[in-house]
């Protein structure tokens, strides 16, 4: 099994674009050393998990009711896609005292079909203190 964090070190800039280092931002969440405190933090960690192809974190942070099959997710991670950038547009609730929240974002990637912008309004819930991704509505028009 290859490293789940590709060739990033703790001192590298976190792929999620927070401006923090990987070691201070998403890596501890991917390593289960720290829980994502907000829906947006979980969303960022999931973007980073796509970027570093961390299948386990993606499955762990997906609500069991909507999570894809492991094999399907593994196949989608195997595609030649490079994740370039994450832009958070808006979020509602999703804080430490909420049980649900949404995050609207664009994930910019480059794959076999060229550059792609995936815009999505994602829904999150918090169960037993852990934020989970439920589902997303794609292609939300630009505000
Ligand atoms: Zn991050």
Short mmCIF file of N, CA, C and O and ligand atoms in Angstrom, two decimals:
data_model
loop_
_atom_site.label_atom_id
_atom_site.label_comp_id
_atom_site.label_asym_id
_atom_site.label_seq_id
_atom_site.Cartn_x
_atom_site.Cartn_y
_atom_site.Cartn_z
N UNK A 1 0.85 -1.19 0.00
CA UNK A 1 0.00 0.00 0.00
C UNK A 1 0.89 1.25 0.00
O UNK A 1 1.81 1.38 0.80
N UNK A 2 0.59 2.14 -0.91
CA UNK A 2 1.42 3.33 -1.01
C UNK A 2 1.02 4.35 0.06
O UNK A 2 -0.05 4.26 0.64
N UNK A 3 1.89 5.31 0.26
CA UNK A 3 1.62 6.35 1.25
C UNK A 3 0.34 7.10 0.90
O UNK A 3 0.10 7.44 -0.25
N UNK A 4 -0.45 7.37 1.92
CA UNK A 4 -1.72 8.03 1.68
C UNK A 4 -1.53 9.53 1.49
O UNK A 4 -2.45 10.23 1.13
N UNK A 5 -0.36 10.04 1.76
CA UNK A 5 -0.18 11.48 1.66
C UNK A 5 0.76 11.85 0.53
O UNK A 5 1.41 12.87 0.56
N UNK A 6 0.85 10.97 -0.48
CA UNK A 6 1.69 11.22 -1.65
C UNK A 6 3.07 11.66 -1.19
O UNK A 6 3.64 11.07 -0.29
N UNK A 7 3.60 12.71 -1.78
CA UNK A 7 4.95 13.12 -1.40
C UNK A 7 4.92 14.43 -0.62
O UNK A 7 5.90 15.14 -0.55
N UNK A 8 3.79 14.74 -0.03
CA UNK A 8 3.69 15.98 0.75
C UNK A 8 4.33 15.80 2.12
O UNK A 8 4.21 14.74 2.73
N UNK A 9 4.98 16.83 2.60
CA UNK A 9 5.48 16.81 3.97
C UNK A 9 4.64 17.75 4.82
O UNK A 9 3.84 18.54 4.30
N UNK A 10 4.84 17.67 6.12
CA UNK A 10 4.09 18.52 7.04
C UNK A 10 4.27 20.01 6.74
O UNK A 10 3.39 20.81 7.03
N UNK A 11 5.41 20.36 6.18
CA UNK A 11 5.70 21.77 5.95
C UNK A 11 5.16 22.30 4.62
O UNK A 11 5.20 23.50 4.37
N UNK A 12 4.67 21.39 3.78
CA UNK A 12 4.09 21.85 2.52
C UNK A 12 2.77 22.55 2.77
O UNK A 12 2.10 22.30 3.77
N UNK A 13 2.41 23.39 1.84
CA UNK A 13 1.13 24.07 1.90
C UNK A 13 0.02 23.03 1.76
O UNK A 13 0.10 22.15 0.91
N UNK A 14 -1.00 23.13 2.57
CA UNK A 14 -2.08 22.13 2.51
C UNK A 14 -2.81 22.23 1.17
O UNK A 14 -3.13 23.33 0.72
N UNK A 15 -3.09 21.08 0.54
CA UNK A 15 -3.77 21.10 -0.76
C UNK A 15 -5.12 21.81 -0.73
O UNK A 15 -5.57 22.33 -1.75
N UNK A 16 -5.76 21.88 0.43
CA UNK A 16 -7.12 22.45 0.49
C UNK A 16 -7.12 23.97 0.33
O UNK A 16 -8.19 24.57 0.21
N UNK A 17 -5.94 24.59 0.36
CA UNK A 17 -5.89 26.02 0.10
C UNK A 17 -6.19 26.90 1.30
O UNK A 17 -6.44 28.09 1.17
N UNK A 18 -6.16 26.33 2.49
CA UNK A 18 -6.46 27.10 3.68
C UNK A 18 -5.37 28.15 3.97
O UNK A 18 -5.61 29.10 4.69
N UNK A 19 -4.18 27.92 3.41
CA UNK A 19 -3.05 28.79 3.72
C UNK A 19 -2.19 28.22 4.83
O UNK A 19 -1.07 28.68 5.04
N UNK A 20 -2.70 27.22 5.54
CA UNK A 20 -1.91 26.55 6.58
C UNK A 20 -1.04 25.47 5.94
O UNK A 20 -1.23 25.09 4.80
N UNK A 21 -0.11 24.97 6.75
CA UNK A 21 0.70 23.85 6.29
C UNK A 21 -0.12 22.56 6.37
O UNK A 21 -1.09 22.47 7.13
N UNK A 22 0.29 21.58 5.58
CA UNK A 22 -0.38 20.29 5.59
C UNK A 22 -0.38 19.70 7.00
O UNK A 22 -1.38 19.16 7.47
N UNK A 23 0.75 19.85 7.70
CA UNK A 23 0.87 19.28 9.04
C UNK A 23 -0.02 19.94 10.08
O UNK A 23 -0.35 19.33 11.10
N UNK A 24 -0.42 21.20 9.80
CA UNK A 24 -1.27 21.92 10.76
C UNK A 24 -2.73 21.91 10.34
O UNK A 24 -3.60 22.30 11.11
N UNK A 25 -3.00 21.45 9.11
CA UNK A 25 -4.36 21.57 8.58
C UNK A 25 -4.99 20.20 8.40
O UNK A 25 -5.53 19.63 9.34
N UNK A 26 -4.92 19.63 7.21
CA UNK A 26 -5.70 18.41 6.93
C UNK A 26 -5.00 17.12 7.33
O UNK A 26 -5.68 16.12 7.57
N UNK A 27 -3.68 17.11 7.41
CA UNK A 27 -3.02 15.83 7.69
C UNK A 27 -3.46 15.18 9.01
O UNK A 27 -3.74 13.99 9.03
N UNK A 28 -3.55 15.95 10.10
CA UNK A 28 -3.99 15.32 11.36
C UNK A 28 -5.41 14.76 11.26
O UNK A 28 -5.73 13.79 11.95
N UNK A 29 -6.24 15.35 10.41
CA UNK A 29 -7.60 14.83 10.23
C UNK A 29 -7.55 13.54 9.43
O UNK A 29 -8.20 12.55 9.76
N UNK A 30 -6.74 13.52 8.38
CA UNK A 30 -6.59 12.30 7.58
C UNK A 30 -6.01 11.16 8.42
O UNK A 30 -6.37 10.00 8.23
N UNK A 31 -5.13 11.52 9.34
CA UNK A 31 -4.50 10.51 10.19
C UNK A 31 -5.33 10.15 11.42
O UNK A 31 -4.88 9.39 12.27
N UNK A 32 -6.49 10.75 11.55
CA UNK A 32 -7.39 10.53 12.69
C UNK A 32 -6.77 10.97 14.00
O UNK A 32 -7.13 10.46 15.06
N UNK A 33 -5.86 11.92 13.93
CA UNK A 33 -5.30 12.48 15.16
C UNK A 33 -6.19 13.60 15.69
O UNK A 33 -6.11 13.97 16.85
N UNK A 34 -7.01 14.13 14.79
CA UNK A 34 -7.90 15.22 15.16
C UNK A 34 -9.16 15.11 14.33
O UNK A 34 -9.08 14.74 13.15
N UNK A 35 -10.31 15.42 14.92
CA UNK A 35 -11.54 15.42 14.16
C UNK A 35 -11.73 16.78 13.51
O UNK A 35 -11.33 17.79 14.09
N UNK A 36 -12.37 16.78 12.36
CA UNK A 36 -12.74 18.05 11.74
C UNK A 36 -13.79 18.71 12.63
O UNK A 36 -14.81 18.12 12.93
N UNK A 37 -13.52 19.94 13.06
CA UNK A 37 -14.40 20.60 14.01
C UNK A 37 -15.63 21.21 13.38
O UNK A 37 -16.62 21.49 14.06
N UNK A 38 -15.58 21.43 12.09
CA UNK A 38 -16.71 22.04 11.38
C UNK A 38 -16.95 21.29 10.08
O UNK A 38 -16.07 20.55 9.60
N UNK A 39 -18.13 21.52 9.52
CA UNK A 39 -18.44 20.90 8.22
C UNK A 39 -17.44 21.36 7.17
O UNK A 39 -16.99 20.58 6.33
N UNK A 40 -17.05 22.64 7.25
CA UNK A 40 -16.11 23.13 6.24
C UNK A 40 -14.74 22.49 6.40
O UNK A 40 -14.08 22.17 5.40
N UNK A 41 -14.32 22.27 7.64
CA UNK A 41 -13.03 21.60 7.86
C UNK A 41 -13.07 20.18 7.32
O UNK A 41 -12.09 19.68 6.74
N UNK A 42 -14.21 19.51 7.49
CA UNK A 42 -14.32 18.15 6.95
C UNK A 42 -14.30 18.19 5.42
O UNK A 42 -13.64 17.38 4.78
N UNK A 43 -15.01 19.18 4.87
CA UNK A 43 -15.02 19.31 3.41
C UNK A 43 -13.60 19.51 2.88
O UNK A 43 -13.19 18.88 1.91
N UNK A 44 -12.85 20.37 3.55
CA UNK A 44 -11.46 20.61 3.14
C UNK A 44 -10.64 19.33 3.22
O UNK A 44 -9.84 19.02 2.34
N UNK A 45 -10.84 18.57 4.30
CA UNK A 45 -10.06 17.35 4.47
C UNK A 45 -10.41 16.33 3.40
O UNK A 45 -9.58 15.53 2.98
N UNK A 46 -11.67 16.35 2.94
CA UNK A 46 -12.07 15.42 1.89
C UNK A 46 -11.50 15.83 0.55
O UNK A 46 -11.09 14.98 -0.25
N UNK A 47 -11.44 17.13 0.29
CA UNK A 47 -10.77 17.58 -0.94
C UNK A 47 -9.31 17.12 -0.91
O UNK A 47 -8.78 16.58 -1.88
N UNK A 48 -8.66 17.34 0.24
CA UNK A 48 -7.26 16.93 0.38
C UNK A 48 -7.12 15.42 0.20
O UNK A 48 -6.18 14.95 -0.43
N UNK A 49 -8.10 14.67 0.72
CA UNK A 49 -8.04 13.21 0.58
C UNK A 49 -8.13 12.80 -0.89
O UNK A 49 -7.45 11.86 -1.31
N UNK A 50 -8.95 13.53 -1.66
CA UNK A 50 -8.96 13.26 -3.11
C UNK A 50 -7.58 13.58 -3.70
O UNK A 50 -7.04 12.82 -4.50
N UNK A 51 -7.02 14.72 -3.28
CA UNK A 51 -5.75 15.17 -3.85
C UNK A 51 -4.61 14.18 -3.55
O UNK A 51 -3.74 13.97 -4.39
N UNK A 52 -4.62 13.60 -2.36
CA UNK A 52 -3.54 12.66 -2.00
C UNK A 52 -4.02 11.20 -2.09
O UNK A 52 -3.32 10.30 -1.69
N UNK A 53 -5.22 11.01 -2.62
CA UNK A 53 -5.79 9.68 -2.85
C UNK A 53 -5.86 8.85 -1.56
O UNK A 53 -5.38 7.72 -1.50
N UNK A 54 -6.46 9.47 -0.55
CA UNK A 54 -6.63 8.78 0.73
C UNK A 54 -8.03 8.16 0.77
O UNK A 54 -9.00 8.77 1.24
N UNK A 55 -8.13 6.95 0.25
CA UNK A 55 -9.41 6.25 0.15
C UNK A 55 -10.06 6.06 1.52
O UNK A 55 -11.26 6.23 1.68
N UNK A 56 -9.24 5.73 2.51
CA UNK A 56 -9.79 5.43 3.84
C UNK A 56 -10.49 6.65 4.44
O UNK A 56 -11.55 6.54 5.02
N UNK A 57 -9.84 7.83 4.29
CA UNK A 57 -10.47 9.02 4.87
C UNK A 57 -11.77 9.35 4.16
O UNK A 57 -12.75 9.75 4.79
N UNK A 58 -11.80 9.16 2.85
CA UNK A 58 -13.01 9.46 2.10
C UNK A 58 -14.16 8.55 2.54
O UNK A 58 -15.28 9.01 2.75
N UNK A 59 -13.88 7.28 2.71
CA UNK A 59 -14.93 6.34 3.14
C UNK A 59 -15.38 6.62 4.57
O UNK A 59 -16.56 6.61 4.89
N UNK A 60 -14.40 6.90 5.43
CA UNK A 60 -14.67 7.14 6.84
C UNK A 60 -15.54 8.39 7.04
O UNK A 60 -16.32 8.47 7.97
N UNK A 61 -15.36 9.37 6.17
CA UNK A 61 -16.04 10.66 6.36
C UNK A 61 -17.33 10.73 5.54
O UNK A 61 -17.95 11.78 5.46
N UNK A 62 -17.71 9.61 4.91
CA UNK A 62 -18.92 9.55 4.09
C UNK A 62 -20.02 8.91 4.92
O UNK A 62 -19.78 7.87 5.55
N UNK A 63 -21.22 9.49 4.92
CA UNK A 63 -22.31 8.88 5.67
C UNK A 63 -22.59 7.48 5.12
O UNK A 63 -22.66 7.30 3.90
N UNK A 64 -22.75 6.48 6.02
CA UNK A 64 -22.94 5.10 5.55
C UNK A 64 -24.14 4.96 4.60
O UNK A 64 -24.12 4.10 3.72
N UNK A 65 -25.14 5.84 4.76
CA UNK A 65 -26.34 5.72 3.93
C UNK A 65 -26.07 6.10 2.48
O UNK A 65 -26.79 5.68 1.57
N UNK A 66 -25.05 6.91 2.25
CA UNK A 66 -24.82 7.41 0.89
C UNK A 66 -23.43 7.07 0.36
O UNK A 66 -23.10 7.42 -0.77
N UNK A 67 -22.60 6.43 1.16
CA UNK A 67 -21.23 6.13 0.74
C UNK A 67 -21.22 5.18 -0.45
O UNK A 67 -22.03 4.26 -0.52
N UNK A 68 -20.29 5.41 -1.38
CA UNK A 68 -20.18 4.51 -2.53
C UNK A 68 -19.49 3.21 -2.12
O UNK A 68 -18.97 3.10 -1.02
N UNK A 69 -19.54 2.25 -3.02
CA UNK A 69 -18.79 1.02 -2.80
C UNK A 69 -17.30 1.34 -2.83
O UNK A 69 -16.85 2.17 -3.61
N UNK A 70 -16.56 0.66 -1.96
CA UNK A 70 -15.12 0.86 -1.90
C UNK A 70 -14.47 0.73 -3.29
O UNK A 70 -13.65 1.55 -3.68
N UNK A 71 -14.87 -0.29 -4.03
CA UNK A 71 -14.24 -0.53 -5.33
C UNK A 71 -14.52 0.61 -6.30
O UNK A 71 -13.65 1.02 -7.08
N UNK A 72 -15.76 1.14 -6.24
CA UNK A 72 -16.10 2.25 -7.14
C UNK A 72 -15.29 3.49 -6.81
O UNK A 72 -14.81 4.19 -7.69
N UNK A 73 -15.15 3.75 -5.51
CA UNK A 73 -14.38 4.92 -5.10
C UNK A 73 -12.90 4.73 -5.45
O UNK A 73 -12.26 5.66 -5.94
N UNK A 74 -12.40 3.53 -5.23
CA UNK A 74 -11.00 3.25 -5.57
C UNK A 74 -10.77 3.47 -7.06
O UNK A 74 -9.75 4.02 -7.47
N UNK A 75 -11.74 3.07 -7.88
CA UNK A 75 -11.61 3.25 -9.32
C UNK A 75 -11.57 4.73 -9.68
O UNK A 75 -10.79 5.16 -10.52
N UNK A 76 -12.41 5.52 -9.01
CA UNK A 76 -12.44 6.95 -9.34
C UNK A 76 -11.15 7.63 -8.89
O UNK A 76 -10.69 8.59 -9.50
N UNK A 77 -10.55 7.12 -7.82
CA UNK A 77 -9.28 7.71 -7.35
C UNK A 77 -8.12 7.31 -8.27
O UNK A 77 -7.11 7.98 -8.30
N UNK A 78 -8.29 6.20 -8.97
CA UNK A 78 -7.20 5.71 -9.81
C UNK A 78 -7.09 6.50 -11.11
O UNK A 78 -6.09 6.42 -11.80
N UNK A 79 -8.13 7.25 -11.43
CA UNK A 79 -8.10 8.02 -12.67
C UNK A 79 -6.98 9.06 -12.63
O UNK A 79 -6.59 9.52 -11.57
N UNK A 80 -6.53 9.39 -13.82
CA UNK A 80 -5.43 10.36 -13.92
C UNK A 80 -5.97 11.77 -13.75
O UNK A 80 -6.09 12.52 -14.69
N UNK A 81 -6.28 12.10 -12.53
CA UNK A 81 -6.80 13.43 -12.22
C UNK A 81 -5.87 14.10 -11.23
O UNK A 81 -5.48 13.50 -10.23
N UNK A 82 -5.51 15.32 -11.54
CA UNK A 82 -4.70 16.09 -10.61
C UNK A 82 -5.57 17.21 -10.05
O UNK A 82 -6.17 17.96 -10.82
N UNK A 83 -5.66 17.27 -8.74
CA UNK A 83 -6.50 18.29 -8.11
C UNK A 83 -5.70 19.55 -7.93
O UNK A 83 -4.66 19.55 -7.28
N UNK A 84 -6.19 20.63 -8.54
CA UNK A 84 -5.41 21.85 -8.60
C UNK A 84 -5.76 22.84 -7.50
O UNK A 84 -4.89 23.49 -6.95
N UNK A 85 -7.03 22.95 -7.19
CA UNK A 85 -7.43 24.03 -6.29
C UNK A 85 -8.84 23.82 -5.76
O UNK A 85 -9.68 23.25 -6.44
N UNK A 86 -9.06 24.30 -4.56
CA UNK A 86 -10.39 24.28 -3.94
C UNK A 86 -10.78 25.72 -3.64
O UNK A 86 -9.99 26.48 -3.09
N UNK A 87 -12.00 26.07 -4.01
CA UNK A 87 -12.55 27.38 -3.65
C UNK A 87 -13.83 27.17 -2.87
O UNK A 87 -14.74 26.54 -3.36
N UNK A 88 -13.87 27.71 -1.66
CA UNK A 88 -15.09 27.66 -0.86
C UNK A 88 -15.89 28.92 -1.16
O UNK A 88 -15.37 30.03 -1.02
N UNK A 89 -17.13 28.76 -1.58
CA UNK A 89 -17.96 29.92 -1.92
C UNK A 89 -18.83 30.35 -0.75
O UNK A 89 -19.01 31.54 -0.52
N UNK A 90 -19.38 29.40 -0.05
CA UNK A 90 -20.31 29.73 1.03
C UNK A 90 -20.50 28.52 1.92
O UNK A 90 -20.30 27.39 1.48
N UNK A 91 -20.86 28.78 3.16
CA UNK A 91 -21.25 27.67 4.02
C UNK A 91 -22.34 28.14 4.95
O UNK A 91 -22.43 29.32 5.28
N UNK A 92 -23.22 27.20 5.33
CA UNK A 92 -24.28 27.51 6.28
C UNK A 92 -24.18 26.54 7.44
O UNK A 92 -23.91 25.35 7.24
N UNK A 93 -24.38 27.04 8.64
CA UNK A 93 -24.29 26.24 9.87
C UNK A 93 -23.00 25.42 9.83
O UNK A 93 -21.96 25.93 9.42
N UNK A 94 -23.07 24.16 10.28
CA UNK A 94 -21.88 23.32 10.22
C UNK A 94 -20.83 23.64 11.27
O UNK A 94 -19.68 23.22 11.15
N UNK A 95 -21.23 24.38 12.29
CA UNK A 95 -20.29 24.76 13.34
C UNK A 95 -20.29 23.77 14.50
O UNK A 95 -21.00 22.77 14.46
N UNK A 96 -19.50 24.08 15.52
CA UNK A 96 -19.36 23.17 16.65
C UNK A 96 -20.67 22.88 17.39
O UNK A 96 -20.78 21.87 18.07
N UNK A 97 -21.67 23.76 17.24
CA UNK A 97 -22.92 23.56 17.96
C UNK A 97 -24.06 23.16 17.02
O UNK A 97 -25.23 23.19 17.40
N UNK A 98 -23.71 22.82 15.80
CA UNK A 98 -24.72 22.42 14.81
C UNK A 98 -24.66 20.91 14.57
O UNK A 98 -23.64 20.28 14.82
N UNK A 99 -25.77 20.39 14.08
CA UNK A 99 -25.81 18.97 13.72
C UNK A 99 -25.88 18.78 12.22
O UNK A 99 -25.93 17.65 11.73
N UNK A 100 -25.93 19.88 11.49
CA UNK A 100 -25.97 19.79 10.03
C UNK A 100 -25.36 21.06 9.46
O UNK A 100 -25.23 22.07 10.16
N UNK A 101 -25.01 21.01 8.20
CA UNK A 101 -24.46 22.18 7.55
C UNK A 101 -24.28 21.94 6.07
O UNK A 101 -24.36 20.80 5.60
N UNK A 102 -24.08 23.02 5.34
CA UNK A 102 -23.78 22.89 3.91
C UNK A 102 -22.53 23.69 3.59
O UNK A 102 -22.20 24.67 4.27
N UNK A 103 -21.84 23.25 2.56
CA UNK A 103 -20.68 23.97 2.05
C UNK A 103 -20.79 23.98 0.53
O UNK A 103 -21.02 22.93 -0.09
N UNK A 104 -20.68 25.17 -0.04
CA UNK A 104 -20.68 25.28 -1.49
C UNK A 104 -19.26 25.58 -1.95
O UNK A 104 -18.61 26.47 -1.42
N UNK A 105 -18.80 24.81 -2.90
CA UNK A 105 -17.40 24.94 -3.30
C UNK A 105 -17.23 24.64 -4.78
O UNK A 105 -18.12 24.06 -5.42
N UNK A 106 -16.07 25.00 -5.29
CA UNK A 106 -15.63 24.53 -6.61
C UNK A 106 -14.31 23.83 -6.42
O UNK A 106 -13.42 24.33 -5.74
N UNK A 107 -14.21 22.63 -7.01
CA UNK A 107 -12.96 21.88 -7.01
C UNK A 107 -12.45 21.86 -8.44
O UNK A 107 -13.14 21.43 -9.36
N UNK A 108 -11.24 22.39 -8.61
CA UNK A 108 -10.68 22.51 -9.94
C UNK A 108 -9.63 21.42 -10.13
O UNK A 108 -8.74 21.24 -9.30
N UNK A 109 -9.77 20.68 -11.22
CA UNK A 109 -8.87 19.55 -11.45
C UNK A 109 -8.47 19.52 -12.92
O UNK A 109 -9.05 20.21 -13.77
N UNK A 110 -7.44 18.72 -13.17
CA UNK A 110 -7.03 18.50 -14.55
C UNK A 110 -6.95 17.01 -14.78
O UNK A 110 -6.28 16.30 -14.03
N UNK A 111 -7.65 16.54 -15.79
CA UNK A 111 -7.66 15.12 -16.09
C UNK A 111 -7.53 14.89 -17.58
O UNK A 111 -7.15 15.81 -18.31
N UNK A 112 -7.84 13.66 -18.01
CA UNK A 112 -7.72 13.33 -19.44
C UNK A 112 -8.54 14.26 -20.32
O UNK A 112 -8.19 14.48 -21.49
N UNK A 113 -9.64 14.79 -19.80
CA UNK A 113 -10.46 15.70 -20.61
C UNK A 113 -10.10 17.17 -20.41
O UNK A 113 -10.85 18.05 -20.80
N UNK A 114 -8.97 17.41 -19.79
CA UNK A 114 -8.55 18.79 -19.58
C UNK A 114 -8.98 19.31 -18.24
O UNK A 114 -9.30 18.55 -17.33
N UNK A 115 -9.03 20.64 -18.16
CA UNK A 115 -9.33 21.29 -16.89
C UNK A 115 -10.81 21.20 -16.61
O UNK A 115 -11.63 21.44 -17.50
N UNK A 116 -11.16 20.85 -15.39
CA UNK A 116 -12.56 20.75 -15.02
C UNK A 116 -12.83 21.52 -13.74
O UNK A 116 -11.99 21.53 -12.83
N UNK A 117 -13.98 22.16 -13.71
CA UNK A 117 -14.43 22.83 -12.49
C UNK A 117 -15.70 22.14 -12.03
O UNK A 117 -16.70 22.12 -12.74
N UNK A 118 -15.61 21.52 -10.87
CA UNK A 118 -16.78 20.85 -10.31
C UNK A 118 -17.33 21.71 -9.20
O UNK A 118 -16.70 21.88 -8.16
N UNK A 119 -18.50 22.29 -9.45
CA UNK A 119 -19.12 23.11 -8.41
C UNK A 119 -20.20 22.29 -7.73
O UNK A 119 -20.98 21.62 -8.39
N UNK A 120 -20.21 22.33 -6.41
CA UNK A 120 -21.14 21.47 -5.67
C UNK A 120 -21.59 22.14 -4.38
O UNK A 120 -20.82 22.84 -3.73
N UNK A 121 -22.85 21.90 -4.07
CA UNK A 121 -23.40 22.27 -2.77
C UNK A 121 -23.52 20.98 -1.96
O UNK A 121 -24.36 20.14 -2.26
N UNK A 122 -22.64 20.82 -0.99
CA UNK A 122 -22.58 19.57 -0.23
C UNK A 122 -23.34 19.69 1.08
O UNK A 122 -23.36 20.75 1.70
N UNK A 123 -23.93 18.58 1.48
CA UNK A 123 -24.62 18.52 2.77
C UNK A 123 -23.84 17.65 3.74
O UNK A 123 -23.34 16.58 3.36
N UNK A 124 -23.76 18.12 4.97
CA UNK A 124 -23.04 17.40 6.01
C UNK A 124 -23.92 17.25 7.24
O UNK A 124 -24.76 18.11 7.52
N UNK A 125 -23.72 16.16 7.97
CA UNK A 125 -24.38 16.02 9.28
C UNK A 125 -23.32 15.63 10.30
O UNK A 125 -22.26 15.10 9.95
N UNK A 126 -23.63 15.92 11.56
CA UNK A 126 -22.72 15.53 12.62
C UNK A 126 -23.38 14.44 13.44
O UNK A 126 -24.49 14.61 13.95
N UNK A 127 -22.72 13.31 13.55
CA UNK A 127 -23.23 12.17 14.32
C UNK A 127 -22.16 11.72 15.30
O UNK A 127 -21.02 11.48 14.91
N UNK A 128 -22.56 11.62 16.58
CA UNK A 128 -21.61 11.23 17.63
C UNK A 128 -20.35 12.09 17.58
O UNK A 128 -19.24 11.60 17.76
N UNK A 129 -20.54 13.37 17.30
CA UNK A 129 -19.43 14.31 17.31
C UNK A 129 -18.59 14.35 16.06
O UNK A 129 -17.67 15.14 15.96
N UNK A 130 -18.90 13.49 15.10
CA UNK A 130 -18.09 13.44 13.88
C UNK A 130 -18.88 13.96 12.69
O UNK A 130 -20.01 13.51 12.43
N UNK A 131 -18.29 14.91 11.97
CA UNK A 131 -18.93 15.41 10.75
C UNK A 131 -18.80 14.37 9.64
O UNK A 131 -17.76 13.73 9.48
N UNK A 132 -19.92 14.21 8.91
CA UNK A 132 -19.96 13.25 7.81
C UNK A 132 -20.54 13.92 6.56
O UNK A 132 -21.47 14.72 6.65
N UNK A 133 -19.99 13.57 5.42
CA UNK A 133 -20.52 14.03 4.14
C UNK A 133 -21.75 13.21 3.79
O UNK A 133 -21.71 11.97 3.86
N UNK A 134 -22.85 13.88 3.43
CA UNK A 134 -24.07 13.14 3.06
C UNK A 134 -24.19 13.04 1.54
O UNK A 134 -24.15 11.97 0.96
N UNK A 135 -24.38 14.19 0.90
CA UNK A 135 -24.46 14.18 -0.56
C UNK A 135 -24.27 15.60 -1.08
O UNK A 135 -24.13 16.54 -0.30
N UNK A 136 -24.28 15.72 -2.39
CA UNK A 136 -24.06 17.03 -2.97
C UNK A 136 -24.89 17.24 -4.21
O UNK A 136 -25.22 16.30 -4.92
N UNK A 137 -25.23 18.51 -4.41
CA UNK A 137 -25.97 18.90 -5.60
C UNK A 137 -24.98 19.61 -6.50
O UNK A 137 -24.39 20.63 -6.13
N UNK A 138 -24.77 19.04 -7.67
CA UNK A 138 -23.72 19.57 -8.53
C UNK A 138 -24.24 20.62 -9.51
O UNK A 138 -25.42 20.65 -9.83
N UNK A 139 -23.32 21.44 -9.94
CA UNK A 139 -23.64 22.40 -10.98
C UNK A 139 -24.51 23.55 -10.54
O UNK A 139 -25.26 24.11 -11.33
N UNK A 140 -24.43 23.90 -9.26
CA UNK A 140 -25.19 25.05 -8.78
C UNK A 140 -24.77 26.29 -9.55
O UNK A 140 -23.58 26.56 -9.69
N UNK A 141 -25.74 27.04 -10.06
CA UNK A 141 -25.39 28.23 -10.85
C UNK A 141 -24.57 29.23 -10.02
O UNK A 141 -24.77 29.33 -8.81
N UNK A 142 -23.72 29.92 -10.69
CA UNK A 142 -22.91 30.92 -10.00
C UNK A 142 -23.79 32.05 -9.49
O UNK A 142 -24.66 32.53 -10.21
N UNK A 143 -23.55 32.44 -8.27
CA UNK A 143 -24.35 33.51 -7.67
C UNK A 143 -23.95 34.85 -8.27
O UNK A 143 -22.83 35.02 -8.67
ZN1 LIG B 1 -6.16 21.57 4.63
#
